[in-house]
Amino acid sequence: MSDKVILLAHGSGGRLGQELVEKLFLHFFDNPALLQLDDSAVLDLPAAQSATYQRRLAISTDSYVVSPLFFPGGDIGKLAICGTVNDLSMSGAQPLWLSAGFIIEEGLPLADLERIVASMAETAAQAGVQIVAGDTKVVDRGSADKLFINTAGVGLVPPGVVIAGDRARPGDLVLINGTIGDHGMTIMTQREGLQFDSPLASDCAPLAGLVARLLAALPAGTLHCLRDPTRGGLATTLNELAARSRVGIEIEEDALPVREAVRGACELLGLDPLYVANEGKAVAIVAPEAAEAALAALQSDSYGREAAVIGRVTEAHPGRVVLHTTLGARRMVDMLVGEQLPRIC
Amino acid sequence: MSDKVILLAHGSGGRLGQELVEKLFLHFFDNPALLQLDDSAVLDLPAAQSATYQRRLAISTDSYVVSPLFFPGGDIGKLAICGTVNDLSMSGAQPLWLSAGFIIEEGLPLADLERIVASMAETAAQAGVQIVAGDTKVVDRGSADKLFINTAGVGLVPPGVVIAGDRARPGDLVLINGTIGDHGMTIMTQREGLQFDSPLASDCAPLAGLVARLLAALPAGTLHCLRDPTRGGLATTLNELAARSRVGIEIEEDALPVREAVRGACELLGLDPLYVANEGKAVAIVAPEAAEAALAALQSDSYGREAAVIGRVTEAHPGRVVLHTTLGARRMVDMLVGEQLPRIC
């Protein structure tokens, strides 16, 4: 069906919609729960370990409206899987099941949709999740821009794991699993049509495996916070954590991993990489005695080779983030105010 | 904030986005899981009844792109809650938790968004579900039409309940909980600017309570199928059930509840109410010995007063739906082919 485009009737609930489901979605998202084609997927949780054991679920959702749909390092489909897998992972959950809702503009080439759905299936397999429920709506030309995807996810939080934004404590260390700003600068330079000597690529990646390594490596209770610095960048995420935990955070500019190409593009466009979106990064705040093991665990994962300790949690200036610059100055790092770039994810 | 509009910066992940979350979403969707403001909501399932008991989750999603946003009987927010609550209910699950993803066009009046979010909160309370996770994206003017909402939901399927589209058996009876075509004809006539003597209103309603009554009233294993006839109408839903169960379905035109205003609007626009979308209806297929109790249970619910037995399941013509017309003729009722009206839900 490569020369065809999406028609309004593909979203009707009638025969054409059924064909799209069977030939495209079920082809790529093949699993027994989805194949039932009922109004809901019904799924067995693994048997509980004891009768009184309270199972804890993690639930998360994000809509993806990134433009362009395809970019170096990924596409809207890969992003839609990684983003929700990562949000679940940030609670320490093992991501299990995803739903996917497509809002398609009439006229989208079916070949584009097929490429995106294939990318979702590949990324889901890599992240160990199944896409168990879905929905397709088609809107008339001009009522949406090509394609928006929502994913929601359900994961299972292992017993004893409590990771939340309000658990950072003075003395804790702040780690990140690699370079910042790659996703945002890739999208921006694609849209501006800029070329660089060393090409930029999105860091878009599913972090479920990396978080599992971290949990396995650290003593219980020493991993306090996990958060993925997406929209608003690292600066906004650190501000959220400082505010939630009522602590200060100090970071070292020298310690921040930033690719040369990202640094160059930021200078050209007058942007600060601290505010640029990431899609394959996690900030981890850990008890000081666990920091060495955490760094080693991150660096042992393919998405954490360039992990670094970038700062620490302080009792001073609660709710605020301070950067120690390369030149030895201290400056306050606020949340993002205003919009750096719409449709970055 | 009633004179204000949504800006791109409301979707940035920065300070304005945070304000929108705190002042609007948390105000209306107030619950401890959402208040954590972490990347995922973490929720305790009720303790399992036995160590080996396999918990079954139901998961469903739908995106809502209805135009206009407000219509007699509801709005996009009420629809977004009812639609996903109903999809969960159709598996026999008790709906528990919903996520909500908003894609907003820059310039949407904040007062409209507030009215819609309030409507979602009210409907969620009525349906007994909590909105535990959310996301907001803002796109530039012209890249979406005002507002799209995705909801995904998680429910718990009670032990022993197995309801699915492939469980209809010859001899079973087919019931519906009330009149057909109300939602679709309301949206169509609103968009066409048509006026009628007896005004139309959407049937948009959460059916979690009605399904709970049905499950409580029927002997175990006698409720075979439940499905909500939304896009594509009753005809498409019955065709799906006939195909999934490899049975025939015969329905009686005389028995189909249709409001006079809907019948009139359909005649005027040349439409068949069998293909018009519903948003507060459920088709139930039950073993013959349970039909009387099922009808009584439906009629005892405020959303089932006009419930009726509308047909039966046959061994003959598997995969096909036949209508016995008021005039005594038999005609095949196919699935919807093509698009009756885009953006009906």
XYZ file of C-alpha atoms in Angstrom:
690
model
C 0.000 0.000 0.000
C 3.061 2.244 -0.396
C 1.578 4.678 -2.938
C -1.558 5.296 -0.882
C -2.527 7.956 1.599
C -4.719 8.009 4.690
C -8.366 8.829 3.956
C -11.009 10.075 6.354
C -12.687 6.671 6.039
C -9.641 5.036 7.653
C -10.884 6.596 10.896
C -14.540 5.732 10.492
C -14.689 2.580 12.571
C -15.860 0.833 9.403
C -14.265 -1.458 6.863
C -11.298 0.702 5.814
C -10.414 1.328 9.447
C -10.578 -2.389 10.116
C -8.223 -3.031 7.198
C -5.745 -0.497 8.542
C -5.817 -2.201 11.935
C -5.369 -5.670 10.511
C -2.803 -4.980 7.800
C -0.708 -2.369 9.547
C -1.111 -2.253 13.331
C -1.639 -5.950 14.004
C 1.127 -6.806 11.564
C 3.685 -4.827 13.545
C 2.200 -4.912 17.072
C 1.513 -8.631 17.084
C 0.567 -9.905 20.575
C -2.313 -11.965 22.005
C -3.874 -9.135 24.025
C -4.126 -6.799 21.048
C -5.246 -9.607 18.727
C -8.407 -10.044 20.800
C -9.649 -6.800 19.188
C -11.996 -6.102 22.099
C -12.717 -2.658 23.533
C -10.042 -3.264 26.191
C -6.995 -5.491 26.343
C -7.186 -7.893 29.295
C -3.833 -8.843 30.803
C -2.676 -11.140 33.586
C -0.291 -9.658 36.087
C 2.289 -12.192 37.296
C 0.980 -14.009 40.404
C 1.503 -12.060 43.616
C 4.210 -13.279 45.959
C 1.997 -13.238 49.031
C -1.658 -12.809 49.805
C -1.198 -9.462 51.517
C 1.292 -8.106 49.026
C 0.102 -4.807 47.628
C 0.965 -4.612 43.965
C 2.051 -1.176 42.862
C 1.378 -0.029 39.339
C 3.019 2.889 37.595
C 0.884 4.738 35.024
C 2.072 7.460 32.686
C 1.095 9.196 29.449
C 2.524 11.604 26.902
C 1.379 12.926 23.555
C 3.962 13.381 20.828
C 3.624 16.206 18.314
C 7.249 16.472 17.151
C 7.950 18.143 13.824
C 9.510 16.883 11.569
C 8.189 13.320 11.906
C 11.587 11.843 10.961
C 14.898 13.176 12.266
C 18.481 11.898 12.726
C 18.431 9.360 15.555
C 14.705 8.638 15.482
C 11.165 9.461 14.464
C 7.872 10.278 16.182
C 7.157 6.559 16.682
C 10.445 5.734 18.397
C 10.001 8.886 20.496
C 6.457 7.873 21.512
C 7.693 4.521 22.833
C 10.861 5.835 24.503
C 9.146 8.786 26.164
C 6.516 6.729 27.959
C 8.848 3.790 28.710
C 11.229 6.306 30.281
C 8.515 8.016 32.334
C 7.556 4.610 33.777
C 11.204 3.732 34.362
C 11.714 6.968 36.319
C 9.436 5.583 39.060
C 11.586 2.445 39.210
C 8.824 0.469 37.490
C 9.397 -2.281 34.981
C 7.411 -1.046 31.964
C 5.059 -3.776 30.722
C 2.245 -2.516 28.519
C 1.616 0.492 26.316
C -1.427 1.887 24.557
C -1.052 3.930 21.376
C -3.513 6.524 20.054
C -2.945 7.936 16.567
C -4.432 11.223 15.347
C -3.743 11.346 11.624
C -4.260 14.167 9.158
C -6.057 13.051 6.023
C -3.502 12.655 3.231
C -0.602 11.284 5.300
C 1.278 8.841 3.066
C 0.625 5.290 4.241
C 4.314 4.557 3.674
C 5.217 7.162 6.324
C 2.746 5.667 8.790
C 4.097 2.198 8.079
C 7.685 3.300 8.689
C 6.650 4.925 11.979
C 4.658 1.923 13.176
C 7.578 -0.385 12.320
C 9.871 1.879 14.323
C 7.468 1.730 17.288
C 7.401 -2.067 17.138
C 11.208 -2.276 17.029
C 11.638 0.140 19.939
C 8.941 -1.590 21.995
C 10.693 -4.928 21.511
C 13.983 -3.387 22.584
C 12.333 -1.886 25.690
C 10.553 -5.134 26.567
C 7.023 -3.689 26.347
C 3.954 -4.752 24.409
C 1.515 -2.392 22.684
C -1.769 -3.877 23.871
C -4.395 -1.238 23.039
C -4.772 1.302 20.298
C -6.985 3.816 18.575
C -6.907 5.668 15.261
C -8.634 8.947 14.485
C -8.393 10.665 11.125
C -9.105 14.398 10.870
C -9.645 16.452 7.727
C -6.745 18.253 6.039
C -5.659 21.303 8.001
C -7.143 20.107 11.313
C -3.869 18.522 12.436
C -0.283 18.549 11.184
C 0.386 15.089 9.665
C 0.460 12.886 12.776
C 0.216 13.062 16.544
C 0.733 9.980 18.732
C -0.288 9.465 22.352
C 1.130 6.593 24.324
C 0.124 5.627 27.848
C 1.934 2.958 29.790
C 1.554 0.622 32.712
C 4.464 -0.809 34.677
C 4.992 -2.778 37.853
C 7.027 -1.230 40.671
C 9.178 -3.867 42.411
C 8.604 -4.367 46.162
C 10.602 -1.930 48.274
C 11.393 0.481 45.453
C 10.323 4.028 46.324
C 11.705 6.651 43.977
C 10.084 10.078 43.862
C 10.854 13.713 43.235
C 10.560 14.622 46.916
C 13.235 12.207 48.208
C 16.479 14.115 47.506
C 18.458 14.752 50.724
C 21.368 17.110 51.462
C 24.630 15.298 50.745
C 23.145 13.218 47.905
C 24.984 13.224 44.590
C 23.463 14.066 41.206
C 24.310 11.898 38.191
C 23.331 11.910 34.540
C 23.772 9.069 32.072
C 25.368 11.090 29.276
C 25.448 14.197 27.111
C 22.737 16.876 27.252
C 20.905 18.776 24.535
C 21.263 16.247 21.706
C 17.562 15.739 20.983
C 16.516 19.380 21.115
C 19.412 20.679 19.023
C 18.837 17.947 16.434
C 15.208 18.990 15.982
C 16.050 22.711 15.967
C 18.819 22.452 13.407
C 16.678 20.172 11.211
C 13.936 22.760 11.221
C 16.344 25.649 10.588
C 18.044 23.650 7.823
C 21.463 24.066 9.464
C 24.377 21.742 8.641
C 27.361 21.039 10.874
C 30.693 19.277 10.321
C 29.929 16.671 12.991
C 26.285 15.775 12.478
C 23.813 15.961 15.356
C 21.560 13.045 16.289
C 18.767 12.696 18.828
C 19.639 10.718 21.967
C 16.130 9.156 21.873
C 16.454 5.787 23.671
C 14.453 3.512 25.971
C 16.019 3.501 29.450
C 14.201 0.548 31.046
C 17.314 -1.628 30.944
C 19.564 1.104 32.311
C 17.220 1.693 35.258
C 17.039 -2.057 35.937
C 20.845 -2.159 36.131
C 20.862 0.782 38.501
C 18.273 -0.814 40.801
C 20.164 -4.108 40.794
C 23.483 -2.430 41.622
C 22.410 -0.166 44.489
C 21.590 -1.001 48.133
C 17.848 -0.686 48.868
C 16.725 2.869 49.522
C 19.829 4.630 48.185
C 18.348 5.616 44.795
C 16.264 8.627 45.806
C 15.130 10.354 42.586
C 15.041 9.555 38.887
C 13.717 11.961 36.298
C 14.154 12.357 32.554
C 15.075 15.899 31.515
C 12.866 16.294 28.437
C 11.032 19.575 27.653
C 12.696 22.412 29.563
C 15.960 20.470 29.725
C 18.203 19.571 32.642
C 17.773 23.006 34.262
C 14.001 22.641 34.530
C 14.200 19.056 35.827
C 16.722 19.999 38.530
C 14.524 22.940 39.558
C 11.514 20.609 39.853
C 13.500 18.191 42.019
C 14.895 20.985 44.209
C 11.394 22.380 44.712
C 9.747 19.016 45.403
C 12.432 17.933 47.876
C 12.930 21.422 49.385
C 16.673 21.180 48.935
C 19.296 23.093 46.990
C 21.151 21.568 44.049
C 24.615 22.659 42.913
C 26.036 21.504 39.600
C 29.483 21.859 38.041
C 29.606 23.226 34.505
C 32.905 21.369 33.929
C 31.246 18.060 34.740
C 28.303 18.428 32.337
C 28.716 16.163 29.319
C 27.934 18.188 26.157
C 28.875 17.116 22.650
C 30.983 19.611 20.679
C 28.374 19.703 17.903
C 25.636 20.535 20.416
C 27.789 23.209 22.042
C 28.494 24.741 18.642
C 24.846 24.708 17.558
C 23.784 26.235 20.888
C 26.325 29.057 20.524
C 25.160 29.733 16.980
C 21.492 29.898 18.002
C 22.092 31.655 21.332
C 20.790 28.774 23.442
C 21.920 27.211 26.697
C 22.219 23.389 26.543
C 20.884 23.278 30.110
C 17.436 24.177 28.723
C 17.478 21.956 25.647
C 15.332 18.784 25.596
C 16.747 15.272 25.952
C 14.971 12.008 25.122
C 17.408 9.354 26.331
C 18.676 10.871 29.541
C 17.969 10.286 33.220
C 18.986 12.352 36.205
C 19.649 10.122 39.227
C 19.967 11.469 42.754
C 21.591 8.914 45.063
C 22.843 8.681 48.626
C 26.570 9.547 48.728
C 27.656 6.026 49.703
C 25.929 4.644 46.562
C 27.331 7.146 44.061
C 30.324 5.106 42.941
C 28.218 1.995 42.326
C 25.579 4.090 40.548
C 28.163 5.614 38.200
C 29.619 2.182 37.432
C 26.133 0.743 36.786
C 25.233 3.590 34.428
C 28.526 3.343 32.549
C 28.046 -0.416 32.091
C 24.880 0.226 30.042
C 25.030 1.080 26.347
C 22.969 4.216 27.048
C 25.224 5.322 29.919
C 28.798 5.151 28.614
C 29.299 8.886 29.174
C 27.575 8.994 32.580
C 28.961 11.485 35.068
C 28.493 12.852 38.567
C 27.422 16.429 37.837
C 26.575 17.887 41.223
C 25.279 17.504 44.730
C 22.279 18.249 46.908
C 22.668 20.966 49.571
C 20.813 22.172 52.598
C 21.531 25.731 51.476
C 19.197 27.667 49.112
C 16.298 25.150 49.184
C 14.272 25.106 45.965
C 17.111 26.636 43.968
C 19.699 25.326 41.515
C 23.175 26.887 41.355
C 25.740 26.354 38.606
C 29.479 26.584 39.366
C 30.782 27.844 36.041
C 34.024 26.847 34.370
C 35.341 30.338 35.158
C 34.716 29.849 38.896
C 31.565 31.957 39.157
C 28.249 30.874 40.698
C 25.014 31.562 38.906
C 21.413 30.763 39.621
C 19.791 28.409 37.120
C 16.059 29.079 36.896
C 13.333 27.010 35.263
C 12.677 27.581 31.600
C 10.503 30.668 31.220
C 8.625 30.978 27.941
C 8.930 28.526 25.079
C 12.270 27.519 23.626
C 10.800 25.673 20.677
C 7.329 24.226 20.204
C 6.865 20.643 19.056
C 10.256 19.421 20.229
C 8.677 16.124 21.298
C -7.737 33.505 34.008
C -10.990 33.630 32.049
C -9.917 36.313 29.526
C -6.721 34.535 28.631
C -5.770 32.117 25.889
C -3.356 29.213 25.668
C 0.141 30.234 24.564
C 2.861 28.029 23.112
C 4.777 28.506 26.366
C 2.006 26.666 28.260
C 3.363 23.525 26.594
C 7.052 24.219 27.148
C 7.639 22.188 30.263
C 8.664 25.448 31.939
C 7.076 27.871 34.346
C 3.872 28.646 32.432
C 3.230 24.950 31.881
C 3.742 24.336 35.581
C 1.223 27.065 36.409
C -1.337 25.504 34.084
C -0.858 22.141 35.772
C -1.136 23.555 39.279
C -3.948 26.056 38.789
C -6.105 24.121 36.367
C -5.421 20.383 36.219
C -4.533 19.787 39.869
C -7.412 22.012 40.937
C -9.947 19.821 39.186
C -8.190 16.425 39.140
C -7.212 16.486 42.793
C -5.890 13.108 43.980
C -2.754 11.923 45.807
C -1.271 10.001 42.855
C -1.453 12.984 40.508
C -0.296 15.407 43.215
C 3.044 13.591 43.411
C 3.879 15.257 40.074
C 6.394 12.564 39.196
C 6.951 11.158 35.711
C 4.553 8.305 36.539
C 1.720 7.918 38.994
C 2.328 5.022 41.388
C -0.806 3.257 42.605
C -1.538 0.415 44.995
C -3.839 -2.286 43.711
C -6.106 -3.677 46.434
C -4.409 -6.630 48.166
C -4.809 -9.906 46.290
C -7.225 -12.453 47.708
C -4.753 -15.307 47.508
C -1.101 -15.743 46.772
C -1.700 -17.551 43.518
C -4.505 -15.303 42.347
C -3.681 -13.845 38.943
C -4.877 -10.287 38.793
C -6.290 -9.297 35.453
C -5.984 -5.732 34.257
C -7.978 -4.153 31.465
C -6.222 -1.442 29.452
C -7.818 0.770 26.819
C -7.241 4.045 25.008
C -9.060 6.464 22.722
C -8.305 9.871 21.300
C -11.134 12.394 21.045
C -11.217 14.890 18.201
C -14.932 15.769 18.236
C -16.022 19.019 16.613
C -17.645 21.151 17.988
C -16.016 20.945 21.434
C -19.356 21.639 23.160
C -22.657 20.049 22.126
C -26.059 19.311 23.669
C -25.578 16.531 26.207
C -21.837 16.899 26.615
C -18.473 18.192 25.515
C -15.127 16.719 24.443
C -14.086 16.328 28.091
C -17.146 14.362 29.180
C -16.783 12.276 26.015
C -13.106 11.561 26.738
C -13.954 10.180 30.176
C -17.069 8.245 29.126
C -15.456 6.703 26.058
C -12.546 5.137 27.901
C -14.571 4.235 31.017
C -16.993 2.456 28.708
C -14.278 0.602 26.790
C -12.945 -0.724 30.102
C -16.446 -1.585 31.280
C -17.060 -3.601 28.115
C -14.456 -6.149 29.304
C -16.334 -6.434 32.603
C -13.582 -4.486 34.359
C -14.128 -2.001 37.127
C -12.485 1.149 35.723
C -10.039 2.610 38.261
C -7.503 5.005 36.781
C -7.310 7.218 33.714
C -4.549 9.194 32.070
C -5.344 12.320 30.066
C -3.222 13.809 27.281
C -4.173 17.234 25.909
C -3.060 18.532 22.508
C -4.058 22.192 22.443
C -3.956 24.661 19.583
C -2.323 27.950 20.538
C -5.053 30.520 21.132
C -7.663 28.249 22.737
C -9.518 30.345 25.337
C -8.474 29.258 28.814
C -12.139 29.522 29.833
C -13.022 26.798 27.314
C -10.256 24.556 28.613
C -11.381 25.178 32.187
C -14.984 24.269 31.366
C -13.821 21.062 29.674
C -11.498 20.060 32.512
C -14.293 20.696 35.043
C -16.586 18.497 32.977
C -13.953 15.739 32.934
C -13.593 15.925 36.707
C -17.356 15.735 37.230
C -17.747 12.774 34.853
C -14.761 10.967 36.372
C -16.282 11.333 39.845
C -19.588 9.975 38.568
C -17.824 7.013 36.945
C -15.726 6.299 40.040
C -12.358 6.786 38.326
C -9.364 8.981 39.127
C -7.277 10.864 36.579
C -3.798 9.958 37.797
C -1.481 10.979 34.960
C -1.545 13.702 32.368
C 0.333 15.585 29.701
C -0.159 18.859 27.848
C 1.229 19.756 24.450
C 0.580 23.068 22.742
C 0.975 23.345 18.965
C 1.095 26.498 16.859
C -2.056 27.935 15.292
C -3.224 25.868 12.350
C -1.394 22.689 13.424
C -4.435 21.329 15.284
C -8.098 22.286 15.546
C -8.625 23.777 19.028
C -8.262 20.697 21.246
C -7.726 16.951 21.056
C -7.802 14.758 24.179
C -6.464 11.243 24.610
C -7.482 9.175 27.591
C -6.116 5.767 28.474
C -7.553 3.706 31.286
C -6.748 0.853 33.606
C -9.369 -1.324 35.257
C -9.482 -4.503 37.271
C -11.406 -7.491 35.907
C -13.196 -9.386 38.707
C -12.282 -13.065 39.176
C -14.291 -15.361 36.905
C -15.486 -12.626 34.565
C -14.631 -13.449 30.949
C -16.404 -11.242 28.439
C -15.086 -11.011 24.896
C -16.186 -10.481 21.331
C -15.651 -14.125 20.394
C -18.026 -15.613 23.025
C -21.457 -15.188 21.387
C -23.213 -18.570 20.913
C -26.226 -19.543 18.795
C -29.367 -19.080 20.865
C -27.976 -16.104 22.810
C -30.080 -12.950 22.946
C -28.912 -9.464 21.973
C -29.817 -6.507 24.214
C -29.137 -2.792 24.112
C -29.545 -0.332 26.984
C -31.511 2.320 25.087
C -32.003 4.425 21.981
C -29.522 4.477 19.108
C -28.066 7.314 17.050
C -28.445 10.126 19.598
C -24.787 11.143 19.802
C -24.031 11.063 16.102
C -27.181 12.904 15.027
C -26.598 15.571 17.693
C -23.095 16.284 16.363
C -24.246 16.190 12.724
C -27.177 18.532 13.196
C -25.044 20.913 15.283
C -22.515 21.086 12.502
C -25.182 21.502 9.809
C -26.928 24.143 11.916
C -30.229 22.230 11.781
C -32.998 22.844 14.338
C -35.746 20.393 15.289
C -38.943 20.701 17.315
C -37.779 18.126 19.842
C -34.132 18.931 20.432
C -31.472 16.247 20.066
C -28.930 15.526 22.783
C -25.935 13.213 22.921
C -26.376 10.050 24.985
C -22.772 10.428 26.250
C -22.695 8.633 29.640
C -20.338 6.516 31.754
C -21.606 2.932 31.887
C -19.430 1.515 34.679
C -22.360 1.382 37.110
C -24.716 -0.185 34.573
C -22.197 -2.938 33.799
C -21.655 -3.562 37.516
C -25.420 -4.050 37.928
C -25.474 -6.448 35.007
C -22.592 -8.518 36.386
C -24.207 -8.636 39.822
C -27.574 -9.742 38.419
C -26.445 -12.537 36.082
C -25.286 -16.088 36.864
C -21.544 -16.520 36.259
C -20.640 -17.120 32.629
C -23.976 -16.048 31.123
C -22.860 -12.568 30.013
C -20.948 -13.422 26.843
C -20.239 -10.153 25.024
C -20.375 -6.464 25.794
C -19.442 -3.776 23.298
C -20.212 -0.087 22.925
C -21.488 0.832 19.469
C -19.558 4.077 18.886
C -18.071 4.972 15.464
C -19.795 2.923 12.789
C -22.892 2.518 14.961
C -24.805 -0.563 16.054
C -24.521 -2.161 12.596
C -20.717 -2.131 12.649
C -20.524 -3.418 16.234
C -22.892 -6.314 15.510
C -20.862 -7.186 12.417
C -17.671 -7.219 14.476
C -19.271 -9.516 17.067
C -20.708 -11.837 14.398
C -17.304 -12.070 12.726
C -15.322 -12.577 15.959
C -17.725 -15.259 17.245
C -18.368 -16.851 13.804
C -22.114 -16.692 14.356
C -25.028 -14.988 12.648
C -26.975 -12.185 14.312
C -30.606 -11.336 13.511
C -32.190 -8.124 14.767
C -35.757 -6.843 14.695
C -36.270 -3.335 13.338
C -39.442 -3.031 15.434
C -37.487 -3.665 18.605
C -34.774 -1.046 18.009
C -35.238 1.947 20.288
C -34.885 5.139 18.203
C -35.994 8.579 19.347
C -38.440 10.359 17.017
C -36.086 13.335 16.681
C -33.239 11.033 15.663
C -35.454 9.211 13.174
C -36.534 12.536 11.668
C -33.002 13.902 11.418
C -31.807 10.663 9.835
C -34.568 10.803 7.217
C -33.748 14.424 6.444
C -30.035 13.688 5.992
C -30.492 10.314 4.292
C -28.828 8.332 7.069
C -29.571 5.014 8.735
C -29.587 5.163 12.575
C -27.960 1.718 12.574
C -24.719 3.362 11.392
C -24.829 6.438 13.613
C -22.443 6.709 16.585
C -23.540 6.263 20.204
C -21.587 7.249 23.310
C -23.698 5.872 26.159
C -24.817 2.551 24.750
C -23.777 -1.040 25.294
C -24.719 -4.110 23.317
C -24.967 -7.149 25.601
C -25.102 -10.717 24.298
C -26.320 -13.118 26.973
C -27.247 -16.768 27.326
C -31.023 -17.181 26.758
C -31.731 -18.196 30.363
C -30.175 -14.913 31.568
C -31.975 -12.570 29.180
C -34.873 -11.673 31.471
C -32.586 -10.855 34.396
C -30.285 -8.890 32.095
C -33.155 -6.782 30.781
C -34.390 -6.078 34.315
C -30.879 -5.152 35.472
C -30.366 -2.762 32.554
C -33.768 -1.137 33.059
C -33.046 -0.611 36.766
C -30.103 1.677 35.871
C -30.618 5.338 35.023
C -28.764 4.775 31.733
C -30.851 1.742 30.827
C -34.501 2.764 31.267
C -35.256 2.126 27.589
C -33.287 -1.132 27.345
C -34.657 -3.756 24.992
C -34.017 -7.216 23.595
C -33.291 -6.446 19.943
C -32.305 -9.762 18.423
C -30.689 -13.148 18.708
C -27.612 -15.086 17.732
C -27.977 -17.791 15.061
C -25.984 -20.666 13.725
C -27.103 -19.651 10.236
C -25.138 -17.132 8.094
C -22.038 -16.935 10.373
C -20.268 -13.574 10.264
C -23.381 -11.818 8.949
C -26.043 -9.580 10.434
C -29.625 -9.696 9.169
C -32.355 -7.153 9.902
C -36.031 -8.213 9.983
C -37.694 -5.020 8.806
C -40.972 -3.589 10.076
C -42.471 -4.517 6.696
C -41.521 -8.183 7.134
C -38.546 -8.217 4.781
C -35.044 -9.461 5.605
C -32.029 -7.422 4.658
C -28.316 -7.851 5.163
C -26.738 -5.223 7.372
C -23.102 -4.711 6.410
C -20.354 -2.851 8.264
C -20.026 0.837 7.615
C -18.139 1.365 4.365
C -16.527 4.760 3.889
C -16.903 7.627 6.316
C -20.257 8.809 7.603
C -18.896 11.891 9.334
C -15.379 12.652 10.503
C -14.695 13.851 14.048
C -17.890 12.440 15.555
C -15.984 11.502 18.715
